[in-house]
Amino acid sequence: MSHVSKIELEVNDLDTLKAACKRIGLEFIEGQRTYAWYGDHLGDYPLPDGITVDDLGKCDHAIRVAGAQYEVGVVKKNGKYTLLWDFWRSGGLEKKLGKNAGKLKQAYATERVGREARLKGYRVCEQKVNRGIRLVLTM
């Protein structure tokens, strides 16, 4: 069963996305033009805004997740990147990335904040806490 949706994450920088993937053990595949998903839209779940049935399975890059049958598609739209995934449980992505791809979102945010802080001259220290990561910025 197909349940392709957009991961609610604004991606402006592929280098940050690549670093986020590496951080959590995912493989970013540059230039891969298709991503693995159920393969047939059954119409039982709304398509993400701006995506048609013909767009499903097509991408500019992909993210491979070890142990999952499906992949995340990285699609360039209007100068930004949209992440599409089929979160149906048999594909294995939600089990690996968390609900709403929370692990990938956290990794991207951590990488993005760290990069921006270092560009502004801050040192970045990561601390693991019960519910995630705390970034401490110092001059």
Coordinates of N, CA and C in Angstrom, one line a residue:
M1 N 0.8 -1.2 0.0 CA 0.0 0.0 0.0 C 0.9 1.2 0.0
S2 N 0.5 2.2 -0.8 CA 1.3 3.4 -0.9 C 0.9 4.5 0.0
H3 N 1.8 5.1 0.7 CA 1.5 6.3 1.5 C 2.7 7.3 1.4
V4 N 2.8 7.9 0.2 CA 3.9 8.8 0.0 C 3.5 10.2 0.5
S5 N 4.4 10.8 1.3 CA 4.1 12.1 1.8 C 5.4 12.9 1.9
K6 N 5.3 14.2 2.1 CA 6.4 15.0 2.2 C 6.9 15.1 3.7
I7 N 8.2 15.0 3.8 CA 8.8 15.1 5.2 C 8.8 16.6 5.4
E8 N 8.2 17.1 6.4 CA 8.1 18.5 6.7 C 9.4 19.1 7.2
L9 N 10.2 19.4 6.3 CA 11.6 19.9 6.6 C 12.0 20.8 5.4
E10 N 12.4 22.0 5.6 CA 12.9 22.9 4.6 C 14.4 22.6 4.4
V11 N 14.7 22.1 3.2 CA 16.1 21.8 2.9 C 16.6 22.8 1.9
N12 N 17.6 23.6 2.3 CA 18.2 24.6 1.4 C 19.6 24.2 0.9
D13 N 20.2 23.3 1.6 CA 21.6 23.0 1.5 C 21.9 21.5 1.4
L14 N 22.3 21.0 0.3 CA 22.5 19.6 0.1 C 23.7 19.1 1.0
D15 N 24.7 20.0 1.1 CA 25.9 19.6 1.9 C 25.4 19.3 3.4
T16 N 24.5 20.1 3.9 CA 24.0 19.9 5.2 C 23.2 18.6 5.3
L17 N 22.4 18.4 4.3 CA 21.6 17.1 4.2 C 22.5 15.9 4.2
K18 N 23.6 16.0 3.4 CA 24.5 14.9 3.3 C 25.2 14.6 4.6
A19 N 25.6 15.7 5.3 CA 26.2 15.5 6.7 C 25.1 14.9 7.7
A20 N 23.9 15.4 7.5 CA 22.8 14.8 8.4 C 22.7 13.3 8.2
C21 N 22.7 12.9 6.9 CA 22.6 11.5 6.6 C 23.7 10.7 7.2
K22 N 24.9 11.2 7.0 CA 26.1 10.6 7.5 C 26.0 10.4 9.0
R23 N 25.6 11.5 9.7 CA 25.4 11.5 11.1 C 24.6 10.4 11.7
I24 N 23.6 10.0 11.0 CA 22.7 8.9 11.5 C 22.8 7.6 10.7
G25 N 23.8 7.5 9.9 CA 24.1 6.3 9.2 C 23.3 6.0 7.9
L26 N 22.8 7.1 7.3 CA 22.1 6.9 6.0 C 23.0 7.2 4.8
E27 N 22.7 6.6 3.7 CA 23.5 6.8 2.5 C 22.8 7.8 1.5
F28 N 23.5 8.9 1.3 CA 23.0 9.9 0.3 C 23.5 9.5 -1.0
I29 N 22.6 9.3 -2.0 CA 23.0 8.9 -3.3 C 22.8 10.0 -4.3
E30 N 23.9 10.8 -4.6 CA 23.8 11.9 -5.5 C 23.5 11.5 -6.9
G31 N 22.5 12.1 -7.5 CA 22.2 11.9 -8.9 C 21.3 10.7 -9.2
Q32 N 20.9 10.0 -8.1 CA 19.9 8.9 -8.4 C 18.6 9.5 -8.7
R33 N 18.0 9.0 -9.8 CA 16.8 9.7 -10.4 C 15.5 9.0 -10.0
T34 N 15.5 7.9 -9.3 CA 14.3 7.3 -8.8 C 14.6 6.8 -7.3
Y35 N 13.5 6.7 -6.5 CA 13.6 6.2 -5.2 C 12.6 5.1 -5.0
A36 N 13.0 4.1 -4.2 CA 12.2 2.9 -4.0 C 11.0 3.3 -3.1
W37 N 9.8 2.9 -3.5 CA 8.5 3.1 -2.8 C 7.6 1.9 -3.2
Y38 N 6.4 2.0 -2.8 CA 5.4 0.9 -3.1 C 5.3 0.7 -4.6
G39 N 5.3 1.8 -5.3 CA 5.3 1.7 -6.8 C 3.9 1.9 -7.4
D40 N 2.9 2.1 -6.6 CA 1.6 2.3 -7.2 C 0.7 3.1 -6.2
H41 N 0.3 4.3 -6.7 CA -0.5 5.1 -5.9 C -2.0 4.6 -5.9
L42 N -2.5 4.3 -4.8 CA -3.9 3.7 -4.7 C -4.9 4.8 -4.5
G43 N -4.5 6.0 -4.3 CA -5.5 7.1 -4.1 C -6.1 7.1 -2.7
D44 N -5.6 6.3 -1.8 CA -6.1 6.3 -0.4 C -5.4 7.3 0.5
Y45 N -4.5 8.1 0.0 CA -3.8 9.0 0.8 C -3.5 10.2 0.0
P46 N -3.7 11.5 0.5 CA -3.5 12.6 -0.4 C -2.0 12.8 -0.8
L47 N -1.8 13.3 -2.0 CA -0.5 13.6 -2.5 C 0.1 14.8 -1.8
P48 N 1.4 15.0 -1.6 CA 1.9 16.2 -1.1 C 1.6 17.4 -2.1
D49 N 1.5 18.6 -1.7 CA 1.3 19.7 -2.5 C 2.3 19.8 -3.6
G50 N 1.9 20.1 -4.8 CA 2.8 20.2 -5.9 C 3.3 19.0 -6.5
I51 N 2.9 17.8 -6.0 CA 3.4 16.5 -6.5 C 2.2 15.8 -7.2
T52 N 2.5 15.3 -8.4 CA 1.4 14.5 -9.1 C 1.7 13.0 -9.0
V53 N 0.8 12.2 -9.4 CA 1.0 10.8 -9.4 C 2.2 10.4 -10.3
D54 N 2.3 11.1 -11.4 CA 3.5 10.9 -12.3 C 4.8 11.2 -11.7
D55 N 4.8 12.1 -10.7 CA 6.1 12.5 -10.0 C 6.5 11.4 -9.0
L56 N 5.6 10.6 -8.6 CA 6.0 9.6 -7.5 C 7.1 8.7 -8.0
G57 N 8.1 8.5 -7.2 CA 9.2 7.6 -7.5 C 10.3 8.3 -8.2
K58 N 10.1 9.5 -8.7 CA 11.1 10.3 -9.4 C 11.8 11.3 -8.4
C59 N 13.1 11.5 -8.6 CA 13.8 12.4 -7.7 C 15.1 12.9 -8.4
D60 N 15.7 13.8 -7.7 CA 17.0 14.3 -8.2 C 18.2 13.6 -7.5
H61 N 17.9 13.2 -6.2 CA 18.9 12.4 -5.4 C 18.0 11.5 -4.5
A62 N 18.7 10.5 -3.9 CA 17.9 9.6 -3.0 C 18.7 9.4 -1.7
I63 N 18.0 9.0 -0.7 CA 18.6 8.6 0.6 C 18.3 7.1 0.8
R64 N 19.3 6.3 0.9 CA 19.1 4.9 1.2 C 19.2 4.6 2.7
V65 N 18.3 3.9 3.3 CA 18.3 3.6 4.7 C 18.6 2.1 4.9
A66 N 19.7 1.7 5.5 CA 20.0 0.3 5.7 C 18.9 -0.4 6.4
G67 N 18.5 -1.6 5.9 CA 17.5 -2.4 6.5 C 16.1 -2.0 6.1
A68 N 15.9 -1.0 5.3 CA 14.6 -0.6 4.8 C 14.4 -1.0 3.3
Q69 N 13.2 -1.3 2.9 CA 13.0 -1.6 1.5 C 12.8 -0.4 0.6
Y70 N 12.3 0.7 1.2 CA 12.0 1.9 0.5 C 13.1 2.9 0.8
E71 N 13.1 4.0 -0.1 CA 14.1 5.1 0.1 C 13.4 6.4 0.2
V72 N 14.2 7.4 0.5 CA 13.6 8.8 0.5 C 14.1 9.5 -0.7
G73 N 13.1 10.1 -1.4 CA 13.5 10.9 -2.6 C 13.7 12.3 -2.3
V74 N 14.8 12.9 -2.9 CA 15.2 14.3 -2.7 C 14.8 15.0 -4.0
V75 N 13.8 15.8 -4.0 CA 13.3 16.4 -5.2 C 13.4 17.9 -5.1
K76 N 14.1 18.5 -6.1 CA 14.3 20.0 -6.2 C 13.0 20.6 -6.8
K77 N 12.5 21.6 -6.0 CA 11.3 22.3 -6.4 C 11.5 23.8 -6.0
N78 N 11.5 24.7 -6.9 CA 11.6 26.1 -6.6 C 12.8 26.5 -5.8
G79 N 13.9 25.9 -6.2 CA 15.2 26.2 -5.5 C 15.4 25.6 -4.2
K80 N 14.5 24.8 -3.7 CA 14.6 24.1 -2.4 C 14.4 22.6 -2.7
Y81 N 14.8 21.9 -1.7 CA 14.6 20.4 -1.8 C 13.5 19.9 -0.9
T82 N 12.7 19.1 -1.5 CA 11.6 18.4 -0.8 C 12.0 17.0 -0.6
L83 N 11.7 16.4 0.5 CA 12.0 15.0 0.8 C 10.7 14.2 0.8
L84 N 10.6 13.2 -0.1 CA 9.4 12.4 -0.2 C 9.7 11.0 0.2
W85 N 8.8 10.4 0.9 CA 9.0 9.1 1.4 C 7.6 8.3 1.5
D86 N 7.7 7.0 1.3 CA 6.5 6.2 1.5 C 6.7 5.6 2.9
F87 N 5.9 6.1 3.8 CA 6.1 5.7 5.2 C 5.3 4.5 5.6
W88 N 4.7 3.8 4.7 CA 3.9 2.6 5.0 C 4.9 1.6 5.7
R89 N 4.4 1.0 6.7 CA 5.3 0.2 7.6 C 6.1 -0.9 6.9
S90 N 5.5 -1.5 5.9 CA 6.3 -2.6 5.2 C 7.5 -2.1 4.5
G91 N 7.6 -0.8 4.2 CA 8.8 -0.3 3.6 C 10.0 0.0 4.5
G92 N 9.7 0.0 5.8 CA 10.7 0.1 6.8 C 11.3 1.4 7.1
L93 N 10.9 2.5 6.4 CA 11.5 3.8 6.7 C 11.1 4.4 8.0
E94 N 9.8 4.3 8.4 CA 9.4 4.9 9.6 C 10.0 4.2 10.8
K95 N 10.2 2.9 10.7 CA 10.9 2.2 11.8 C 12.3 2.7 12.0
K96 N 13.0 3.1 10.9 CA 14.4 3.5 11.0 C 14.5 5.0 11.3
L97 N 13.6 5.8 10.7 CA 13.7 7.3 10.8 C 12.8 7.9 11.9
G98 N 11.9 7.1 12.4 CA 11.0 7.6 13.4 C 9.8 8.2 12.8
K99 N 8.8 8.5 13.7 CA 7.6 9.1 13.2 C 7.8 10.4 12.6
N100 N 7.2 10.6 11.4 CA 7.4 11.8 10.6 C 8.9 12.1 10.3
A101 N 9.7 11.0 10.3 CA 11.2 11.1 10.0 C 11.9 12.0 11.0
G102 N 11.5 12.0 12.3 CA 12.0 12.8 13.3 C 13.5 12.7 13.5
K103 N 14.1 11.5 13.3 CA 15.5 11.4 13.4 C 16.3 12.2 12.3
L104 N 15.8 12.1 11.1 CA 16.4 12.8 10.0 C 16.2 14.3 10.2
K105 N 15.1 14.8 10.7 CA 14.8 16.2 10.9 C 15.8 16.7 12.0
Q106 N 16.0 15.9 13.1 CA 16.9 16.4 14.2 C 18.3 16.4 13.7
A107 N 18.7 15.5 12.9 CA 20.1 15.4 12.4 C 20.3 16.6 11.5
Y108 N 19.4 17.0 10.6 CA 19.5 18.1 9.7 C 19.6 19.4 10.5
A109 N 18.7 19.6 11.5 CA 18.7 20.8 12.3 C 20.0 21.0 13.1
T110 N 20.5 19.9 13.6 CA 21.8 19.9 14.3 C 22.9 20.3 13.4
E111 N 23.0 19.7 12.3 CA 24.0 20.1 11.3 C 23.9 21.5 10.9
R112 N 22.7 21.9 10.6 CA 22.5 23.3 10.1 C 22.9 24.4 11.1
V113 N 22.4 24.2 12.3 CA 22.7 25.1 13.4 C 24.2 25.2 13.6
G114 N 24.8 24.0 13.7 CA 26.3 23.9 13.9 C 27.1 24.6 12.8
R115 N 26.7 24.4 11.6 CA 27.4 25.1 10.5 C 27.3 26.6 10.5
E116 N 26.0 27.0 10.8 CA 25.8 28.5 10.8 C 26.5 29.1 12.0
A117 N 26.5 28.4 13.1 CA 27.2 29.0 14.3 C 28.7 29.1 14.1
R118 N 29.3 28.0 13.5 CA 30.7 28.1 13.2 C 31.1 29.2 12.2
L119 N 30.2 29.4 11.2 CA 30.5 30.5 10.3 C 30.5 31.9 11.0
K120 N 29.8 32.0 12.1 CA 29.7 33.2 12.8 C 30.7 33.3 14.0
G121 N 31.6 32.3 14.0 CA 32.7 32.3 15.0 C 32.5 31.6 16.3
Y122 N 31.4 30.9 16.4 CA 31.1 30.2 17.6 C 31.7 28.8 17.6
R123 N 32.0 28.3 18.8 CA 32.4 26.9 19.0 C 31.1 26.2 19.4
V124 N 30.9 25.0 18.9 CA 29.7 24.2 19.1 C 30.1 23.0 19.9
C125 N 29.3 22.8 21.0 CA 29.5 21.6 21.8 C 28.2 20.9 21.8
E126 N 28.2 19.6 21.5 CA 26.9 18.8 21.6 C 26.8 18.1 22.9
Q127 N 25.7 18.1 23.4 CA 25.4 17.3 24.7 C 24.2 16.4 24.4
K128 N 24.3 15.1 24.7 CA 23.2 14.3 24.6 C 22.3 14.4 25.8
V129 N 21.0 14.6 25.6 CA 20.1 14.7 26.7 C 19.0 13.6 26.5
N130 N 18.2 13.4 27.5 CA 17.1 12.4 27.5 C 16.3 12.4 26.2
R131 N 15.9 13.6 25.7 CA 15.0 13.6 24.6 C 15.7 14.1 23.3
G132 N 17.0 14.0 23.2 CA 17.7 14.5 22.0 C 19.0 15.0 22.2
I133 N 19.3 16.1 21.6 CA 20.6 16.8 21.6 C 20.5 18.2 22.0
R134 N 21.4 18.7 22.8 CA 21.5 20.1 23.2 C 22.8 20.6 22.6
L135 N 22.7 21.7 21.9 CA 23.9 22.4 21.3 C 24.2 23.6 22.2
V136 N 25.5 23.7 22.6 CA 25.9 24.8 23.4 C 26.9 25.6 22.6
L137 N 26.6 26.9 22.4 CA 27.4 27.7 21.5 C 28.2 28.7 22.4
T138 N 29.5 28.7 22.2 CA 30.4 29.7 23.0 C 31.3 30.4 22.0
M139 N 31.7 31.6 22.5 CA 32.7 32.4 21.6 C 34.1 31.9 21.9

